[in-house]
PDB file of C-alpha atoms in Angstrom:
ATOM      1  CA  MET Y   1     134.069 126.827  10.825  1.00 52.00           C
ATOM      2  CA  THR Y   2     136.991 126.788   8.398  1.00 60.00           C
ATOM      3  CA  LEU Y   3     137.587 129.492   5.834  1.00 59.00           C
ATOM      4  CA  SER Y   4     139.875 128.917   2.867  1.00 63.00           C
ATOM      5  CA  ARG Y   5     142.270 131.603   1.682  1.00 61.00           C
ATOM      6  CA  ASN Y   6     145.029 131.004  -0.901  1.00 65.00           C
ATOM      7  CA  GLY Y   7     145.163 127.277  -0.144  1.00 66.00           C
ATOM      8  CA  GLU Y   8     145.338 128.012   3.560  1.00 74.00           C
ATOM      9  CA  ASN Y   9     142.658 127.081   6.050  1.00 81.00           C
ATOM     10  CA  VAL Y  10     141.782 129.794   8.555  1.00 83.00           C
ATOM     11  CA  ILE Y  11     140.075 128.716  11.786  1.00 81.00           C
ATOM     12  CA  PRO Y  12     138.641 131.547  13.878  1.00 81.00           C
ATOM     13  CA  THR Y  13     138.823 131.050  17.660  1.00 80.00           C
ATOM     14  CA  PRO Y  14     137.764 133.318  20.537  1.00 76.00           C
ATOM     15  CA  ALA Y  15     141.412 134.185  21.214  1.00 74.00           C
ATOM     16  CA  GLY Y  16     142.409 134.805  17.584  1.00 78.00           C
ATOM     17  CA  THR Y  17     142.797 132.866  14.331  1.00 83.00           C
ATOM     18  CA  VAL Y  18     144.704 129.693  13.521  1.00 83.00           C
ATOM     19  CA  THR Y  19     146.059 129.418   9.982  1.00 85.00           C
ATOM     20  CA  VAL Y  20     146.896 125.972   8.571  1.00 84.00           C
ATOM     21  CA  ARG Y  21     149.163 126.032   5.491  1.00 82.00           C
ATOM     22  CA  PRO Y  22     149.881 122.617   3.921  1.00 80.00           C
ATOM     23  CA  TYR Y  23     153.180 121.996   2.138  1.00 77.00           C
ATOM     24  CA  ARG Y  24     155.362 119.164   0.822  1.00 76.00           C
ATOM     25  CA  SER Y  25     159.071 119.163   1.503  1.00 74.00           C
ATOM     26  CA  SER Y  26     161.500 118.377  -1.306  1.00 74.00           C
ATOM     27  CA  SER Y  27     163.156 115.519   0.606  1.00 75.00           C
ATOM     28  CA  ASN Y  28     159.932 113.834   1.651  1.00 75.00           C
ATOM     29  CA  ALA Y  29     156.707 113.397  -0.291  1.00 73.00           C
ATOM     30  CA  GLN Y  30     154.667 113.397   2.884  1.00 78.00           C
ATOM     31  CA  LEU Y  31     152.176 116.254   3.268  1.00 78.00           C
ATOM     32  CA  LYS Y  32     152.968 118.498   6.230  1.00 79.00           C
ATOM     33  CA  ALA Y  33     151.325 121.585   7.663  1.00 77.00           C
ATOM     34  CA  VAL Y  34     152.492 124.810   9.228  1.00 80.00           C
ATOM     35  CA  LEU Y  35     150.264 126.115  11.989  1.00 79.00           C
ATOM     36  CA  SER Y  36     150.388 129.784  12.848  1.00 82.00           C
ATOM     37  CA  PHE Y  37     148.350 131.613  15.432  1.00 78.00           C
ATOM     38  CA  THR Y  38     147.394 135.275  15.124  1.00 79.00           C
ATOM     39  CA  PRO Y  39     146.067 136.656  18.399  1.00 76.00           C
ATOM     40  CA  ARG Y  40     142.866 138.663  18.427  1.00 75.00           C
ATOM     41  CA  MET Y  41     143.430 142.389  18.766  1.00 73.00           C
ATOM     42  CA  SER Y  42     142.436 143.683  22.189  1.00 72.00           C
ATOM     43  CA  SER Y  43     141.108 147.163  22.819  1.00 68.00           C
ATOM     44  CA  LEU Y  44     144.000 147.613  25.275  1.00 68.00           C
ATOM     45  CA  ASP Y  45     146.688 146.921  22.632  1.00 71.00           C
ATOM     46  CA  ARG Y  46     148.719 149.961  21.618  1.00 69.00           C
ATOM     47  CA  GLU Y  47     148.739 148.827  17.999  1.00 72.00           C
ATOM     48  CA  ASN Y  48     144.936 148.733  17.792  1.00 71.00           C
ATOM     49  CA  THR Y  49     143.980 151.694  15.615  1.00 72.00           C
ATOM     50  CA  LYS Y  50     140.294 151.287  16.448  1.00 71.00           C
ATOM     51  CA  SER Y  51     140.868 151.899  20.163  1.00 68.00           C
ATOM     52  CA  GLN Y  52     143.193 154.842  19.461  1.00 68.00           C
ATOM     53  CA  THR Y  53     140.325 156.753  17.867  1.00 72.00           C
ATOM     54  CA  ASP Y  54     138.024 156.127  20.835  1.00 68.00           C
ATOM     55  CA  GLU Y  55     136.882 159.407  22.403  1.00 71.00           C
ATOM     56  CA  PHE Y  56     137.079 157.885  25.916  1.00 69.00           C
ATOM     57  CA  ARG Y  57     140.629 156.618  25.420  1.00 67.00           C
ATOM     58  CA  GLY Y  58     142.236 158.557  28.269  1.00 75.00           C
ATOM     59  CA  PHE Y  59     139.216 158.625  30.555  1.00 79.00           C
ATOM     60  CA  PHE Y  60     140.227 155.560  32.562  1.00 75.00           C
ATOM     61  CA  THR Y  61     143.768 156.844  33.029  1.00 79.00           C
ATOM     62  CA  LEU Y  62     142.381 160.212  34.074  1.00 88.00           C
ATOM     63  CA  PHE Y  63     140.108 158.475  36.588  1.00 88.00           C
ATOM     64  CA  TRP Y  64     143.030 156.644  38.250  1.00 87.00           C
ATOM     65  CA  ILE Y  65     145.172 159.790  38.288  1.00 93.00           C
ATOM     66  CA  GLY Y  66     142.289 161.647  39.936  1.00 94.00           C
ATOM     67  CA  LEU Y  67     141.851 158.859  42.473  1.00 92.00           C
ATOM     68  CA  ALA Y  68     145.573 158.947  43.304  1.00 94.00           C
ATOM     69  CA  LEU Y  69     145.437 162.720  43.783  1.00 96.00           C
ATOM     70  CA  LEU Y  70     142.367 162.394  46.000  1.00 93.00           C
ATOM     71  CA  PHE Y  71     144.165 159.773  48.118  1.00 90.00           C
ATOM     72  CA  LEU Y  72     147.227 162.006  48.372  1.00 93.00           C
ATOM     73  CA  ARG Y  73     145.123 165.028  49.394  1.00 93.00           C
ATOM     74  CA  THR Y  74     143.241 162.965  51.998  1.00 87.00           C
ATOM     75  CA  SER Y  75     146.512 161.619  53.418  1.00 87.00           C
ATOM     76  CA  ILE Y  76     148.018 165.121  53.714  1.00 91.00           C
ATOM     77  CA  HIS Y  77     144.816 166.483  55.288  1.00 89.00           C
ATOM     78  CA  SER Y  78     144.778 163.606  57.804  1.00 84.00           C
ATOM     79  CA  TRP Y  79     148.461 164.145  58.597  1.00 86.00           C
ATOM     80  CA  GLU Y  80     147.870 167.843  59.310  1.00 88.00           C
ATOM     81  CA  ASN Y  81     144.822 167.184  61.540  1.00 86.00           C
ATOM     82  CA  ASN Y  82     145.668 163.890  63.292  1.00 81.00           C
ATOM     83  CA  GLY Y  83     149.393 163.331  62.826  1.00 82.00           C
ATOM     84  CA  THR Y  84     148.719 160.045  60.981  1.00 80.00           C
ATOM     85  CA  PRO Y  85     148.705 159.470  57.213  1.00 77.00           C
ATOM     86  CA  LEU Y  86     145.226 157.956  57.261  1.00 75.00           C
ATOM     87  CA  SER Y  87     142.278 158.005  59.589  1.00 71.00           C
ATOM     88  CA  TRP Y  88     141.392 154.569  60.909  1.00 73.00           C
ATOM     89  CA  ASN Y  89     137.629 155.228  61.122  1.00 73.00           C
ATOM     90  CA  PHE Y  90     137.015 152.903  58.178  1.00 69.00           C
ATOM     91  CA  GLY Y  91     138.970 150.120  59.872  1.00 71.00           C
ATOM     92  CA  ARG Y  92     136.991 150.573  63.067  1.00 74.00           C
ATOM     93  CA  LEU Y  93     133.731 150.382  61.108  1.00 72.00           C
ATOM     94  CA  ILE Y  94     134.466 147.103  59.351  1.00 72.00           C
ATOM     95  CA  THR Y  95     135.908 145.398  62.440  1.00 76.00           C
ATOM     96  CA  GLY Y  96     132.917 146.276  64.633  1.00 78.00           C
ATOM     97  CA  ASP Y  97     131.308 142.817  64.393  1.00 85.00           C
ATOM     98  CA  VAL Y  98     134.073 141.060  62.491  1.00 86.00           C
ATOM     99  CA  LEU Y  99     133.510 137.525  63.837  1.00 91.00           C
ATOM    100  CA  VAL Y 100     129.848 137.431  62.785  1.00 91.00           C
ATOM    101  CA  LEU Y 101     130.786 139.015  59.444  1.00 90.00           C
ATOM    102  CA  ALA Y 102     133.459 136.355  58.857  1.00 92.00           C
ATOM    103  CA  ILE Y 103     131.058 133.539  59.763  1.00 94.00           C
ATOM    104  CA  SER Y 104     128.360 135.042  57.528  1.00 93.00           C
ATOM    105  CA  ASP Y 105     130.796 135.286  54.653  1.00 93.00           C
ATOM    106  CA  ALA Y 106     131.935 131.684  55.210  1.00 94.00           C
ATOM    107  CA  VAL Y 107     128.308 130.475  55.206  1.00 94.00           C
ATOM    108  CA  MET Y 108     127.750 132.393  51.971  1.00 92.00           C
ATOM    109  CA  MET Y 109     130.798 130.794  50.381  1.00 90.00           C
ATOM    110  CA  VAL Y 110     129.790 127.274  51.471  1.00 91.00           C
ATOM    111  CA  SER Y 111     126.259 127.787  50.160  1.00 90.00           C
ATOM    112  CA  MET Y 112     127.733 128.536  46.731  1.00 87.00           C
ATOM    113  CA  PHE Y 113     128.660 124.847  46.463  1.00 86.00           C
ATOM    114  CA  PHE Y 114     124.950 124.082  46.022  1.00 85.00           C
ATOM    115  CA  CYS Y 115     125.456 125.131  42.417  1.00 84.00           C
ATOM    116  CA  VAL Y 116     127.692 122.077  41.800  1.00 84.00           C
ATOM    117  CA  PRO Y 117     124.891 119.469  42.015  1.00 89.00           C
ATOM    118  CA  PHE Y 118     122.679 121.865  40.058  1.00 87.00           C
ATOM    119  CA  VAL Y 119     125.216 122.078  37.225  1.00 84.00           C
ATOM    120  CA  LYS Y 120     125.764 118.301  37.329  1.00 87.00           C
ATOM    121  CA  ALA Y 121     122.004 117.765  37.037  1.00 89.00           C
ATOM    122  CA  LEU Y 122     121.954 120.085  34.026  1.00 85.00           C
ATOM    123  CA  GLN Y 123     124.918 118.341  32.414  1.00 85.00           C
ATOM    124  CA  ASN Y 124     123.430 114.882  32.917  1.00 89.00           C
ATOM    125  CA  ARG Y 125     120.072 116.125  31.561  1.00 88.00           C
ATOM    126  CA  TYR Y 126     118.181 115.258  34.761  1.00 91.00           C
ATOM    127  CA  ILE Y 127     116.577 118.672  34.432  1.00 90.00           C
ATOM    128  CA  SER Y 128     116.445 120.981  31.442  1.00 88.00           C
ATOM    129  CA  TYR Y 129     117.685 124.534  31.800  1.00 84.00           C
ATOM    130  CA  TYR Y 130     114.666 126.040  30.085  1.00 86.00           C
ATOM    131  CA  TRP Y 131     112.344 126.477  32.113  1.00 86.00           C
ATOM    132  CA  THR Y 132     112.931 124.362  35.194  1.00 90.00           C
ATOM    133  CA  GLY Y 133     116.636 125.101  35.588  1.00 87.00           C
ATOM    134  CA  ALA Y 134     116.158 128.801  34.942  1.00 87.00           C
ATOM    135  CA  MET Y 135     113.464 128.988  37.616  1.00 91.00           C
ATOM    136  CA  ILE Y 136     115.682 127.131  40.123  1.00 90.00           C
ATOM    137  CA  GLN Y 137     118.649 129.363  39.322  1.00 87.00           C
ATOM    138  CA  HIS Y 138     116.745 132.636  39.594  1.00 89.00           C
ATOM    139  CA  SER Y 139     114.930 131.543  42.761  1.00 92.00           C
ATOM    140  CA  PHE Y 140     118.257 130.646  44.372  1.00 91.00           C
ATOM    141  CA  GLN Y 141     119.824 133.933  43.270  1.00 91.00           C
ATOM    142  CA  THR Y 142     116.905 135.970  44.596  1.00 94.00           C
ATOM    143  CA  ALA Y 143     116.950 134.149  47.935  1.00 94.00           C
ATOM    144  CA  TYR Y 144     120.757 134.413  48.152  1.00 94.00           C
ATOM    145  CA  LEU Y 145     120.883 138.158  47.537  1.00 94.00           C
ATOM    146  CA  GLY Y 146     117.763 138.806  49.628  1.00 95.00           C
ATOM    147  CA  THR Y 147     119.280 136.910  52.560  1.00 95.00           C
ATOM    148  CA  ALA Y 148     122.519 138.918  52.345  1.00 95.00           C
ATOM    149  CA  ILE Y 149     120.578 142.197  52.341  1.00 95.00           C
ATOM    150  CA  TRP Y 150     118.252 141.057  55.129  1.00 96.00           C
ATOM    151  CA  TRP Y 151     121.137 139.790  57.298  1.00 94.00           C
ATOM    152  CA  GLY Y 152     122.978 143.129  57.080  1.00 91.00           C
ATOM    153  CA  TYR Y 153     119.770 144.970  57.963  1.00 92.00           C
ATOM    154  CA  HIS Y 154     118.864 142.518  60.752  1.00 93.00           C
ATOM    155  CA  ARG Y 155     122.308 142.793  62.380  1.00 91.00           C
ATOM    156  CA  GLN Y 156     122.097 146.623  62.133  1.00 89.00           C
ATOM    157  CA  TRP Y 157     125.580 146.729  60.671  1.00 87.00           C
ATOM    158  CA  TYR Y 158     127.254 149.863  59.437  1.00 85.00           C
ATOM    159  CA  TRP Y 159     127.178 150.414  55.695  1.00 85.00           C
ATOM    160  CA  VAL Y 160     130.729 149.067  55.407  1.00 84.00           C
ATOM    161  CA  GLN Y 161     129.896 145.595  56.703  1.00 88.00           C
ATOM    162  CA  ALA Y 162     126.516 145.362  54.990  1.00 90.00           C
ATOM    163  CA  GLY Y 163     128.015 146.686  51.760  1.00 90.00           C
ATOM    164  CA  PHE Y 164     130.848 144.154  51.898  1.00 90.00           C
ATOM    165  CA  LEU Y 165     128.409 141.270  52.378  1.00 92.00           C
ATOM    166  CA  VAL Y 166     126.058 142.417  49.596  1.00 94.00           C
ATOM    167  CA  LEU Y 167     128.884 143.121  47.127  1.00 93.00           C
ATOM    168  CA  HIS Y 168     130.421 139.726  47.876  1.00 93.00           C
ATOM    169  CA  ALA Y 169     127.019 138.111  47.308  1.00 93.00           C
ATOM    170  CA  LEU Y 170     126.695 139.929  43.972  1.00 93.00           C
ATOM    171  CA  SER Y 171     130.156 138.816  42.827  1.00 90.00           C
ATOM    172  CA  ASN Y 172     129.312 135.217  43.760  1.00 88.00           C
ATOM    173  CA  LEU Y 173     126.065 135.426  41.802  1.00 87.00           C
ATOM    174  CA  MET Y 174     127.943 136.665  38.742  1.00 85.00           C
ATOM    175  CA  LYS Y 175     130.158 133.570  38.949  1.00 80.00           C
ATOM    176  CA  VAL Y 176     127.116 131.283  39.134  1.00 74.00           C
ATOM    177  CA  SER Y 177     125.497 133.048  36.176  1.00 68.00           C
ATOM    178  CA  LEU Y 178     128.682 132.600  34.180  1.00 65.00           C
ATOM    179  CA  VAL Y 179     128.677 128.851  34.852  1.00 59.00           C
ATOM    180  CA  ALA Y 180     125.036 128.565  33.782  1.00 55.00           C
ATOM    181  CA  ARG Y 181     125.760 130.470  30.553  1.00 59.00           C
ATOM    182  CA  ILE Y 182     128.676 128.191  29.697  1.00 58.00           C
ATOM    183  CA  LEU Y 183     126.280 125.263  29.680  1.00 53.00           C
TER     184      LEU Y 183
END
């Protein structure tokens, strides 16, 4: 979509706008163009007046400051009680069955490559996304997440290991959903 403004063509893009301004130089009769790119204003830009009036503007900074203070307090409390800056209980929890967790995570990552032939089939129009492809995608996602939850429960892992596996499964599913939306 091209908009015209004062003899200039403005092309909006997801990252900003491209302005094309044609001109003729005095030494050459050939038509030339000047391209200029204006980036889209982000809500994180300091110059963005819209984000400066946001009532939650400092909330995220306050959250990270609070998290840093909580970490500092926990470290001091652990130093006073144990003589170490941090307690290693969390490390002991996640390394309890680390080999099986690593193999499970590797199997999960390898199974994500099943989406490649699925996407190729969609691109080559062997199957249509609506309704066949959507059913295949959602069935795979349900089975994938259900298997991660079941495996953590079946192995009787601590919440740290089961939570890691389920959160990693969820992040992988978000990547697959993003690929399907791009198509």
